[in-house]
Coordinates of C-alpha atoms and ligand atoms in Angstrom, one line a residue:
X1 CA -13.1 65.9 37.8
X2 CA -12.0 65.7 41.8
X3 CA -8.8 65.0 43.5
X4 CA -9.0 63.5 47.1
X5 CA -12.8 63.6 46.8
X6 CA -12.5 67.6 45.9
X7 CA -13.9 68.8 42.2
X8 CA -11.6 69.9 40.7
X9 CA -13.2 72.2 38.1
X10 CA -15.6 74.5 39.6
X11 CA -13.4 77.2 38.8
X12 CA -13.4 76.8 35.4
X13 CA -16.5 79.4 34.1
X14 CA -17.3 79.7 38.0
X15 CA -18.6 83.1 39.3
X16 CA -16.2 84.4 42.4
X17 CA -17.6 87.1 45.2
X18 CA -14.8 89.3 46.3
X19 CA -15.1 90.6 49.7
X20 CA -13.1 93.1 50.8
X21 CA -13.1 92.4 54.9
X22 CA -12.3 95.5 56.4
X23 CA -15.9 96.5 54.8
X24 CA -18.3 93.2 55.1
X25 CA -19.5 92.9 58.4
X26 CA -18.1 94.6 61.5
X27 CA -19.1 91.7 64.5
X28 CA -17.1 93.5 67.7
X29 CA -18.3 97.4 67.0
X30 CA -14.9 98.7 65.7
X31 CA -16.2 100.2 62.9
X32 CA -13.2 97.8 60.5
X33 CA -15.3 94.6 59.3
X34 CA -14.1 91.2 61.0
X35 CA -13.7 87.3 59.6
X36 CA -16.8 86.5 61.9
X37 CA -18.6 89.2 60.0
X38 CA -17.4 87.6 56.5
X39 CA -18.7 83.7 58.2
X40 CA -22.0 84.9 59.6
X41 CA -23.3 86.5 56.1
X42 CA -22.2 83.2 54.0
X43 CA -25.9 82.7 53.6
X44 CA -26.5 85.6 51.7
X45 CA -23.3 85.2 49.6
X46 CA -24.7 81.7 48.8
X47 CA -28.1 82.7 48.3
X48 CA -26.6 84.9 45.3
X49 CA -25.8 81.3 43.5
X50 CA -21.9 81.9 43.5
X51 CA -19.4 79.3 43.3
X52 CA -16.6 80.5 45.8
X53 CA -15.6 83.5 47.7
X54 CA -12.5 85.8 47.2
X55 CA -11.7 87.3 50.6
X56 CA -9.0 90.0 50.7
X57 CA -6.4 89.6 52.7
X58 CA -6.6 89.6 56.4
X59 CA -3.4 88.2 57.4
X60 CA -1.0 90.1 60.5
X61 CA -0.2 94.1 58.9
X62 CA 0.5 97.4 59.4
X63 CA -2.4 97.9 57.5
X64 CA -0.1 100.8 55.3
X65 CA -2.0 99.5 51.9
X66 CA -5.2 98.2 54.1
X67 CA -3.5 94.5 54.6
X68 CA -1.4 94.1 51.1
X69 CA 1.6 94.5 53.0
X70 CA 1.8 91.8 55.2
X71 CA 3.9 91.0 58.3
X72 CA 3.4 87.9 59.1
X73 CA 1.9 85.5 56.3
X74 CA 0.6 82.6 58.7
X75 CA -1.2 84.6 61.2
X76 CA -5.1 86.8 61.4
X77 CA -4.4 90.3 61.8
X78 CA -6.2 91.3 65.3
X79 CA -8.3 93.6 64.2
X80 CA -9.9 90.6 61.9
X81 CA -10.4 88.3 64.1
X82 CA -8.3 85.1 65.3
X83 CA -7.5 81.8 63.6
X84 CA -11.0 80.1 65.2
X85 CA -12.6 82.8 63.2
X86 CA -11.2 81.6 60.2
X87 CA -11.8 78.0 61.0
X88 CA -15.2 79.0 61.5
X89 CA -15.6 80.9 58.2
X90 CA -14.7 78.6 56.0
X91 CA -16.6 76.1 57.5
X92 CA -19.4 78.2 57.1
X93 CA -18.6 79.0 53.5
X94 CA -18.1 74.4 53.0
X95 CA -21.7 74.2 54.4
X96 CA -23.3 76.8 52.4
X97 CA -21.7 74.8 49.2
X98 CA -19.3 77.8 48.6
X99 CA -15.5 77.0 47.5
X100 CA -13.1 79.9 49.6
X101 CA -10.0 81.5 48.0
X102 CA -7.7 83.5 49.9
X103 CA -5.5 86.5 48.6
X104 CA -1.9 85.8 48.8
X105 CA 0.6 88.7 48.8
X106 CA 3.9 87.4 47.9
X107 CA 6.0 89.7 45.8
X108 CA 6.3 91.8 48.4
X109 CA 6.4 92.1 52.3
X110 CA 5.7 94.5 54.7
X111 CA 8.7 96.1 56.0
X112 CA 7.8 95.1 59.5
X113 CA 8.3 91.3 58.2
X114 CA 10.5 90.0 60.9
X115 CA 12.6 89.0 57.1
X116 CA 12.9 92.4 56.4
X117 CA 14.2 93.6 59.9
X118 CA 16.8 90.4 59.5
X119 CA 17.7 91.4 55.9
X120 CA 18.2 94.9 56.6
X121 CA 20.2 94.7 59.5
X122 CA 23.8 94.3 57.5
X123 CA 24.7 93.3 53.8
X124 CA 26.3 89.4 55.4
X125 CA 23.5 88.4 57.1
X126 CA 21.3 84.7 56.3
X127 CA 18.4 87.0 54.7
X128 CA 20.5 89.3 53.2
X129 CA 19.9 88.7 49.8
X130 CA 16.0 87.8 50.2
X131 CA 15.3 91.2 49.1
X132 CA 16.1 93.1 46.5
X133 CA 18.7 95.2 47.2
X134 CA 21.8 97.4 45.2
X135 CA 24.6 99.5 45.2
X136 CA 23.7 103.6 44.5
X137 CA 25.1 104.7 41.3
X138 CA 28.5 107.2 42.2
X139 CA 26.4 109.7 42.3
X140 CA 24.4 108.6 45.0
X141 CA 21.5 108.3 42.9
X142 CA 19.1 105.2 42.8
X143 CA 20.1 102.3 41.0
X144 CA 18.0 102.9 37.4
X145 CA 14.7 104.5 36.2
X146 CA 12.1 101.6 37.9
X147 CA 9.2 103.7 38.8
X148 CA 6.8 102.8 42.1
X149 CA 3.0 102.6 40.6
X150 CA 2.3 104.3 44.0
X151 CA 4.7 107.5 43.3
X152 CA 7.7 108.4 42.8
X153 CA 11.3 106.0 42.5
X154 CA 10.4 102.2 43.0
X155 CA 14.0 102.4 45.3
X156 CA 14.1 103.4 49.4
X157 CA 17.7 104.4 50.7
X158 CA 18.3 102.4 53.6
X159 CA 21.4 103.8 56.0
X160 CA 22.2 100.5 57.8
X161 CA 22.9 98.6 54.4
X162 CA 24.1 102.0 52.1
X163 CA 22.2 100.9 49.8
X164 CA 18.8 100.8 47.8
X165 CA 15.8 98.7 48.4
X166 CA 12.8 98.0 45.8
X167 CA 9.7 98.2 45.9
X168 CA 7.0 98.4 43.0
X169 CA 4.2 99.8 45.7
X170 CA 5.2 102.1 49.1
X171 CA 8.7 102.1 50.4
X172 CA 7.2 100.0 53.4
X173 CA 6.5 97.3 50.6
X174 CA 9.9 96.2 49.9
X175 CA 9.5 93.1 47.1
X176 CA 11.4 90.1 47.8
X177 CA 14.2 88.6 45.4
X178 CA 12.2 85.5 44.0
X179 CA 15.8 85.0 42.4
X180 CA 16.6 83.3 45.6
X181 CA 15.5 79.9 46.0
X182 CA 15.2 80.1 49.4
X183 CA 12.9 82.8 49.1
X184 CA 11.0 80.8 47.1
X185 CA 10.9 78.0 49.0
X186 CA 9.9 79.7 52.1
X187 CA 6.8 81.6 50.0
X188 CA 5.5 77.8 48.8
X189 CA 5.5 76.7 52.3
X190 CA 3.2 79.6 53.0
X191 CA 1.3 78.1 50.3
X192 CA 1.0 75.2 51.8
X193 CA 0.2 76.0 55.3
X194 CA -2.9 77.5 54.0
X195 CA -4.1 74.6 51.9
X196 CA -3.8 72.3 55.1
X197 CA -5.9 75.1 56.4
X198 CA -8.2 73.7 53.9
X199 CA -8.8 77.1 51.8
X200 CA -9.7 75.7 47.9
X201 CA -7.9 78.2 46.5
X202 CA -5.4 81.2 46.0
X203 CA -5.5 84.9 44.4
X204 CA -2.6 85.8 43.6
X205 CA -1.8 89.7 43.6
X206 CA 0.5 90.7 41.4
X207 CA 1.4 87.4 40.1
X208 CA 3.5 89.7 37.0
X209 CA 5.6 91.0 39.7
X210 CA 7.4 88.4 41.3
X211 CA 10.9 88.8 39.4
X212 CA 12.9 91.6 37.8
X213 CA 15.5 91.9 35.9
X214 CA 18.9 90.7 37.7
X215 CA 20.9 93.4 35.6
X216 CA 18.4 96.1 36.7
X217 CA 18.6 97.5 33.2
X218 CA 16.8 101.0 33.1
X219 CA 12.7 100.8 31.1
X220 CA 12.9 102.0 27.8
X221 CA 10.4 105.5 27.9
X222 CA 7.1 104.7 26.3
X223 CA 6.2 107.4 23.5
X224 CA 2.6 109.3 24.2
X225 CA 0.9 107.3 21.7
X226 CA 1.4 104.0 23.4
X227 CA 0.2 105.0 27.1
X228 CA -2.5 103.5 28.5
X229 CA -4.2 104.4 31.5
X230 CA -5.7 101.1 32.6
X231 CA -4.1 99.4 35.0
X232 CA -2.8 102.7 35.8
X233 CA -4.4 106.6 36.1
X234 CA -3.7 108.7 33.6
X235 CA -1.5 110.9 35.8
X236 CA 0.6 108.5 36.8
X237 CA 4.2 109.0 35.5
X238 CA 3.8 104.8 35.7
X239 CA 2.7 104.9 32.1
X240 CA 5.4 106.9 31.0
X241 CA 7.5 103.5 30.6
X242 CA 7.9 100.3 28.6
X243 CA 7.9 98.1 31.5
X244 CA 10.1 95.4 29.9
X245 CA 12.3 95.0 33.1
X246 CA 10.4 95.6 36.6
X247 CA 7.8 93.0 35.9
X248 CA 6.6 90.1 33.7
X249 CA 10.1 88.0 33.4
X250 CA 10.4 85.2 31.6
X251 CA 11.7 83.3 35.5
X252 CA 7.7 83.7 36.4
X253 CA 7.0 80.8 34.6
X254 CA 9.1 78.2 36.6
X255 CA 8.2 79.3 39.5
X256 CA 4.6 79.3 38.8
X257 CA 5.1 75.8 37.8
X258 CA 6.9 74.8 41.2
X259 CA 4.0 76.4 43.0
X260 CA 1.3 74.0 40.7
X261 CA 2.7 71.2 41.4
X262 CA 1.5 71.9 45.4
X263 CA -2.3 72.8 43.8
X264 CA -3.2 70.1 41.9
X265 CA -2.5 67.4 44.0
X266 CA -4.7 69.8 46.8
X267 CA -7.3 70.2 43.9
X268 CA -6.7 74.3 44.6
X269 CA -7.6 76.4 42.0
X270 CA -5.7 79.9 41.1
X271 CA -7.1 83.4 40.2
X272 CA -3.4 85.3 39.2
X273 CA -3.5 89.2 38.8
X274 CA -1.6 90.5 36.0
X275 CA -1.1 94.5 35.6
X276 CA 0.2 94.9 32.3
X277 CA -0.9 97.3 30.1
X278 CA 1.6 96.7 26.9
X279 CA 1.2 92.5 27.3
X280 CA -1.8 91.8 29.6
X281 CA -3.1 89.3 27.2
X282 CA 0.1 87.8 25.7
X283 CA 1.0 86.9 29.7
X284 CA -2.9 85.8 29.9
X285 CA -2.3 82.9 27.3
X286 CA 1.6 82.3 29.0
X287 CA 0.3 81.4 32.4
X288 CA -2.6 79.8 32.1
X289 CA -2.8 79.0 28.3
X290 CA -0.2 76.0 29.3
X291 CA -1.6 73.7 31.6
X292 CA 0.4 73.3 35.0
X293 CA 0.8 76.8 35.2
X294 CA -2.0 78.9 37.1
X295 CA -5.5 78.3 36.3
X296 CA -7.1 82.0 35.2
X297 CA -5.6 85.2 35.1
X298 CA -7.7 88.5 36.3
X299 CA -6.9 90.9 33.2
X300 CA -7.7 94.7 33.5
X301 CA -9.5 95.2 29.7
X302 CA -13.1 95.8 31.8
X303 CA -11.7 97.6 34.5
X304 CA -10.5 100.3 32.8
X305 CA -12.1 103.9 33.0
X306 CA -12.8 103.4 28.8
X307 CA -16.7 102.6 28.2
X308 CA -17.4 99.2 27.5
X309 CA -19.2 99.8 24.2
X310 CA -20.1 96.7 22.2
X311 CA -17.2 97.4 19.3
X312 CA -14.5 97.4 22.5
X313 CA -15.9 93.8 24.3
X314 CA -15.9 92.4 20.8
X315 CA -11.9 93.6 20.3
X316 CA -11.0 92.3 23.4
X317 CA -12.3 88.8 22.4
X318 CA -10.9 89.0 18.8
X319 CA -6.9 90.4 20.2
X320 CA -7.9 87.1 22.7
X321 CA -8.8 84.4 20.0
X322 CA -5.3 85.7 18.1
X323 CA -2.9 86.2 20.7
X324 CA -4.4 83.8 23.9
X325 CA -6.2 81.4 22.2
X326 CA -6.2 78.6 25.1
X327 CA -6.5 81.2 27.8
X328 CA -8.6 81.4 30.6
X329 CA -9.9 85.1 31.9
X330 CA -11.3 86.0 35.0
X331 CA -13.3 89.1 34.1
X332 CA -14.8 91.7 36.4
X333 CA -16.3 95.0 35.9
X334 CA -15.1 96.0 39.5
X335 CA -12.6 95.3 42.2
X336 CA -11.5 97.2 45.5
X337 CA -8.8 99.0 43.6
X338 CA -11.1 100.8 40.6
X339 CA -14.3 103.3 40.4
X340 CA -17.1 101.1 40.6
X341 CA -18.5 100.4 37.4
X342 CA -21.5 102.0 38.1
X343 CA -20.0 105.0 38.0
X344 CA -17.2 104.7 35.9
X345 CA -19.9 104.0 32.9
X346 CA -22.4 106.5 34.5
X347 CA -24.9 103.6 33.7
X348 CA -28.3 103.4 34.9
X349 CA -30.1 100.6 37.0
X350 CA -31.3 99.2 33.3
X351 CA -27.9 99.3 32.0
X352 CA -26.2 97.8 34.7
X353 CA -28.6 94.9 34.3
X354 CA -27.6 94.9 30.6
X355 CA -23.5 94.5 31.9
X356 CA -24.3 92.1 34.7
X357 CA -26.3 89.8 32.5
X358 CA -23.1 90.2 29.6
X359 CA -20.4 89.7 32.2
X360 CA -22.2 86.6 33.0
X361 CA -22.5 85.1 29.3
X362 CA -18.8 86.1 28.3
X363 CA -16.3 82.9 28.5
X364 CA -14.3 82.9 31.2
X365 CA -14.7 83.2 34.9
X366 CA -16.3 85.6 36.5
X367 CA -15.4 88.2 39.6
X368 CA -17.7 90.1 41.3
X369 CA -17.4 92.4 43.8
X370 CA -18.9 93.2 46.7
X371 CA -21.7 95.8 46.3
X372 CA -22.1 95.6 42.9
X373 CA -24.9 93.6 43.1
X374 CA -26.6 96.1 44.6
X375 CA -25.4 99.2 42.1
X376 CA -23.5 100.8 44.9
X377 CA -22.1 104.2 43.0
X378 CA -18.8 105.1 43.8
X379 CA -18.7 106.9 47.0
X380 CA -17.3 110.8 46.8
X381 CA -15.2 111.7 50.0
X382 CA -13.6 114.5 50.8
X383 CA -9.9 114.9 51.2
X384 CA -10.3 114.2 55.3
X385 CA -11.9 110.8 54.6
X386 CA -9.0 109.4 52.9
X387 CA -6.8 106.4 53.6
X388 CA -5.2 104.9 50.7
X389 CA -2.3 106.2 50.2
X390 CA -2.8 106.0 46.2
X391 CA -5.3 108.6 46.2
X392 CA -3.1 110.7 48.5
X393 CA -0.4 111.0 46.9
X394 CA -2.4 111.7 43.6
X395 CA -5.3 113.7 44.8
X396 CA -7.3 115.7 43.4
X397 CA -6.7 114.4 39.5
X398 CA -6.8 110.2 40.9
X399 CA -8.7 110.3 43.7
X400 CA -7.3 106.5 45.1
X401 CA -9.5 103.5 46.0
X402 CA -11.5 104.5 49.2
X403 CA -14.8 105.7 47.1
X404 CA -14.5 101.5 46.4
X405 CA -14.1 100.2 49.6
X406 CA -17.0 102.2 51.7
X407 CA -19.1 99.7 53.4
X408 CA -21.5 97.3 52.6
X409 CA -24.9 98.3 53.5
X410 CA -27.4 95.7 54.5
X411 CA -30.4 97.6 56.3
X412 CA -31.5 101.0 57.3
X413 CA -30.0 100.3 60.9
X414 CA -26.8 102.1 62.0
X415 CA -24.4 102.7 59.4
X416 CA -26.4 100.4 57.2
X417 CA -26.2 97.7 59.6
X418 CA -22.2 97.3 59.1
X419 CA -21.2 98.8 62.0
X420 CA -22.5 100.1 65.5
X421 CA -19.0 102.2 65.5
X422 CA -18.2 105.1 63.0
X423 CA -16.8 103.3 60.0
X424 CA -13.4 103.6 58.9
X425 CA -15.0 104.8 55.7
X426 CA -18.0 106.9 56.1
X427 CA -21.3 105.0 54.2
X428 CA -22.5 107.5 51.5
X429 CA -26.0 108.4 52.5
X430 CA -27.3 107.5 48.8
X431 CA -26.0 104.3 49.1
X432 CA -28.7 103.8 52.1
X433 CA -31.4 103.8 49.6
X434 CA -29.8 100.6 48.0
X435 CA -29.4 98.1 51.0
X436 CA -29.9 94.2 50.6
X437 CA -32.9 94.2 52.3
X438 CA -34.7 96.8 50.3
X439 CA -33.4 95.0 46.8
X440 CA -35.0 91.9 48.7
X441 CA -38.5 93.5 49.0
X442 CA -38.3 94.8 45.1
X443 CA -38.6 92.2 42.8
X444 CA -37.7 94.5 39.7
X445 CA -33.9 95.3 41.8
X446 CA -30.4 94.9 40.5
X447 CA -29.6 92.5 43.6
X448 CA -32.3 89.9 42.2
X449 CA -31.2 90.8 38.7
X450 CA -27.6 89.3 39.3
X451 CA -29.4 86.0 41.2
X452 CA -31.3 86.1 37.5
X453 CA -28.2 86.4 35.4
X454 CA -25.8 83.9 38.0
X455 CA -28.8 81.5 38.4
X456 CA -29.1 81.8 33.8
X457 CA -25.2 80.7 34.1
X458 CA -25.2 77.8 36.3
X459 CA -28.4 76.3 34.3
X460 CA -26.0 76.4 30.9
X461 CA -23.0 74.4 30.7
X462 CA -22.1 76.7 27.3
X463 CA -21.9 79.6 29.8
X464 CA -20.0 77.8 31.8
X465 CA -17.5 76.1 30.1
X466 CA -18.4 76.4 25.8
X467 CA -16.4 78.2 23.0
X468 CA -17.4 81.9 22.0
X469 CA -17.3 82.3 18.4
X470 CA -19.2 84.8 16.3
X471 CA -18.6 87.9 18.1
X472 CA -19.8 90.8 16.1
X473 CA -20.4 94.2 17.2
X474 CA -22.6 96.4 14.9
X475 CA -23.1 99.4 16.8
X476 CA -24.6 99.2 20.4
X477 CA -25.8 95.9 19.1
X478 CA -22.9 93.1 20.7
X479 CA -24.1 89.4 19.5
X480 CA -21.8 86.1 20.1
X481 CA -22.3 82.5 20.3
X482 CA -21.8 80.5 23.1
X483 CA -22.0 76.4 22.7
X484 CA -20.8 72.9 23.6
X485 CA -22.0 69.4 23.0
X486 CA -25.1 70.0 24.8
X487 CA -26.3 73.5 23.7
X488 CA -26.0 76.2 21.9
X489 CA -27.0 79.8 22.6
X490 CA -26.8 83.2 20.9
X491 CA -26.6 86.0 22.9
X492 CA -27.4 89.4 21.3
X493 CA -27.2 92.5 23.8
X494 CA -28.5 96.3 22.7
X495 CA -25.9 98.2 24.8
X496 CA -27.6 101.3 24.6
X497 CA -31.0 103.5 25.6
X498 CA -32.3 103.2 22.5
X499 CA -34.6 100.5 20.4
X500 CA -32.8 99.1 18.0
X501 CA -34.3 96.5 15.8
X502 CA -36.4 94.3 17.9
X503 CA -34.0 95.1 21.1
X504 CA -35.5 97.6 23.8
X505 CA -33.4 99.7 25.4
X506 CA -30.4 97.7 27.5
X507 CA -31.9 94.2 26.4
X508 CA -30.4 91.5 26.3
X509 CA -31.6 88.3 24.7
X510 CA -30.0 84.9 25.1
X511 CA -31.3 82.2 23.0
X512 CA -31.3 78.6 22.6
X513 CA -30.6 76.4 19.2
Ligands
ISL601 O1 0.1 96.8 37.3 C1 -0.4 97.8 37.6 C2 -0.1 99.0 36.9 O2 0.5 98.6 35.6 C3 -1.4 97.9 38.8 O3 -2.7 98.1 38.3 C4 -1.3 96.7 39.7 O4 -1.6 95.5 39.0 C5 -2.2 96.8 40.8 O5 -2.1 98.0 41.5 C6 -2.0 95.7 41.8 O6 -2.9 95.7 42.8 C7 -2.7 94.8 43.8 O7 -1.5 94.9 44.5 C8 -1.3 96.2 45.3 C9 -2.5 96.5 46.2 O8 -2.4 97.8 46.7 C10 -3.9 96.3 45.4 O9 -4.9 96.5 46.3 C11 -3.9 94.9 44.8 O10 -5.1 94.6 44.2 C12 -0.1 96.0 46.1 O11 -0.1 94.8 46.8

């Protein structure tokens, strides 16, 4: 399909590289990546046989949660670069074939958004009401129960106003009123001075998060039995709560449908993020189950700390067929805000072959992230080497998302060849022995595994786009089929060190007919 000469469908069963900038490619020896750093390595992103890039986002910030609170939404943050850059990157990305997607931040602002410092300034000024703001209870206390997932009360006391701000993440990410149309309509013009930038697409953070309840009615408490720890850690009181009133409202839905009706026309495709642990995959089938809605939704059942044993992929895909039958996914097995999987799983180079080749057979789209093509474990820093605030505020017991976010490493020159300058994370010394051009020289390495498995996808439109019936998990032993009206293929995987059967250790067969 294409729209104004664009296809229109790549995203559909399309594999996405995430690339986290401040970590790519450092060009101007400041030890923080740079947009020319993410431009001149296209060539190896391309060479993996990716469809489209995910960069993280790199707009104007204070940089308090590493660019997700933004400041100004049409405008390159300094320390990435400058607007050329960005004209120049994806130009690079359109000549190397690759589609670029660009990570929008909209439920929330910095508080250094120049429509923050306006509605802050009195309670009857014209941005007043674009955030959410409300009265203390007579006790002076915040307005109800809503937690932050970063720590603590999701509501700031702010003097000038006398009252209380929210915010889901830090108190200098004060979420904006989407009840508002004028908030709205200023957010889609964002929108749409991006896709005149010619960007092919958007990831949405936090699409779930967008509205909350106008009553501000407290969250129910969520009995022990019913916590789950993955889109949050354990020890985050987070869990603690039925969040039936913060997040995932039932306004979501129009809105998402104002902001379609700028993509399709543009051809743009949408990755949303939902964090819901209670009805991740109920919301899954809502947005993008419905067309004119948001194309795929990132959902957290693989990124979870739990080991993805056969029994557990093949649940997922059975609660899926019941509750989201005409859903799309976006799986990934890693992101820059979880241990990578590597570690999480503790799984070998054998096994991480096995989950590469799976992640790239299951229906869906596909997210990878940087580094994991090359196995990077996650990196263990000390205490001193720690920026997110996450993993400050939680540390030791969740130690936050910077063992994620270390560097890539491309040779054995300084730093791994990221940066001349000390990185802003330090590069783990083990992950030196795992560089792209050492995988390049190996022909049995991860790194050309995932060209293997990406390459296996592309070649088969019923890993691209066909039904997945069959599952069955017996065992380690995980066998589904995938088909469409030009193939058929059965795909049985031994997710274990063991033989079983006729499956070595970590094998994974895919067959035609
Ligand atoms: O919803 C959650 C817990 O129930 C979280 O997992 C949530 O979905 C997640 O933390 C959202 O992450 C995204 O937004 C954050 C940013 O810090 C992350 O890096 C980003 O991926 C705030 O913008």
């Amino acid at each position: 399909m294409s729209t104004n000469g664009k296809t229109t469908d790549w995203w559909k069963g399309g594999v996405i590289y995430q690339i986290y900038p401040r970590s790519f490619q450092d060009t101007t020896g400041d030890g923080v990546g740079d947009l020319a750093g993410v431009a001149q390595r296209m060539p190896y992103v391309a060479s993996l046989g990716v469809d489209a890039v995910w960069i993280s986002p790199f707009f104007t910030s204070p940089m308090k949660d590493y660019g997700y609170d933004v400041s100004n939404y049409r405008e390159i943050d300094p320390l990435f670069g400058t607007m050329d850059d960005f004209d120049w990157l994806i130009s690079s990305a359109h000549e190397q074939g690759l589609k670029v997607i660009i990570d929008l931040v909209l439920s929330h602002t910095s508080d250094k958004h120049p429509w923050f410092a306006e509605s802050r300034a009195n309670r009857d000024n014209p941005k007043a009401d674009w955030y959410v703001w409300a009265d203390p209870k007579p006790d002076g206390t915040v307005p109800n129960n809503w937690l932050s997932i970063f720590g603590g009360s999701a509501w700031q006391w702010d003097a000038r106003r006398e009252q209380y701000y929210l915010h889901n993440f830090l108190s200098s990410q004060p979420d904006l009123n989407f009840h508002n149309p004028a908030v709205q309509d200023a957010l889609l013009e964002v929108v749409q001075f991006w896709l005149d930038k010619g960007v092919d697409g958007f990831r949405l953070d936090t699409i779930n998060f967008y509205f909350h309840d106008k009553q501000l009615r407290d969250n129910p408490p969520l009995p022990p039995e019913l916590r789950k720890s993955d889109t949050a850690p354990a020890v985050n009181p987070y869990n603690h709560q039925s969040h039936r009133f913060d997040k995932s409202q039932p306004e979501n839905l129009a809105f998402l449908e104002r902001m379609s009706s700028l993509l399709l026309p543009a051809g743009a495709a949408v990755v949303g993020e939902i964090g819901d642990s209670e009805r991740g995959l109920e919301l899954l089938e809502e947005y993008t189950g419905v067309s004119g809605r948001v194309q795929m939704s990132y959902v957290f059942d693989f990124l979870s700390g739990e080991d993805l044993k056969a029994e557990r992929v093949a649940e997922v895909f059975r609660v899926m067929q019941e509750i989201a039958p005409n859903s799309w996914p976006c799986w990934a097995m890693s992101n820059h805000d979880v241990v990578r999987h590597i570690s999480r799983w503790n799984l070998s180079d054998q096994a991480a072959k096995a989950y590469a080749t799976l992640l790239l057979c299951l229906r869906g789209s596909v997210c990878l992230y940087q580094g994991e093509e090359l196995g990077l474990p996650e990196a263990e820093l000390s205490f001193e080497d720690l920026r997110d605030p996450y993993g400050i505020e939680f540390w030791p017991e969740f130690k936050g998302r910077d063992g994620c976010r270390t560097p890539m490493v491309w040779d054995m020159g300084v730093n791994g060849g990221f940066s001349t300058a000390k990185p802003w994370l330090p590069v783990p010394h083990t992950h030196l022995q795992r560089t792209v051009v050492a995988q390049e020289a190996d022909a049995q390495s991860l790194l050309h595994h995932y060209r293997w498995a990406i390459g296996l996808r592309r070649k088969h439109s019923a890993l691209r786009g066909g039904t997945m019936t069959d599952i069955r998990a017996d065992g380690p032993l995980l066998s589904f089929t995938r088909a469409d009206d030009q193939q058929t293929l059965r795909i049985r995987a031994n997710l274990s060190e063991d033989q079983i059967g006729d499956l070595g250790p970590w094998q994974v067969q895919v067959i035609e007919g």
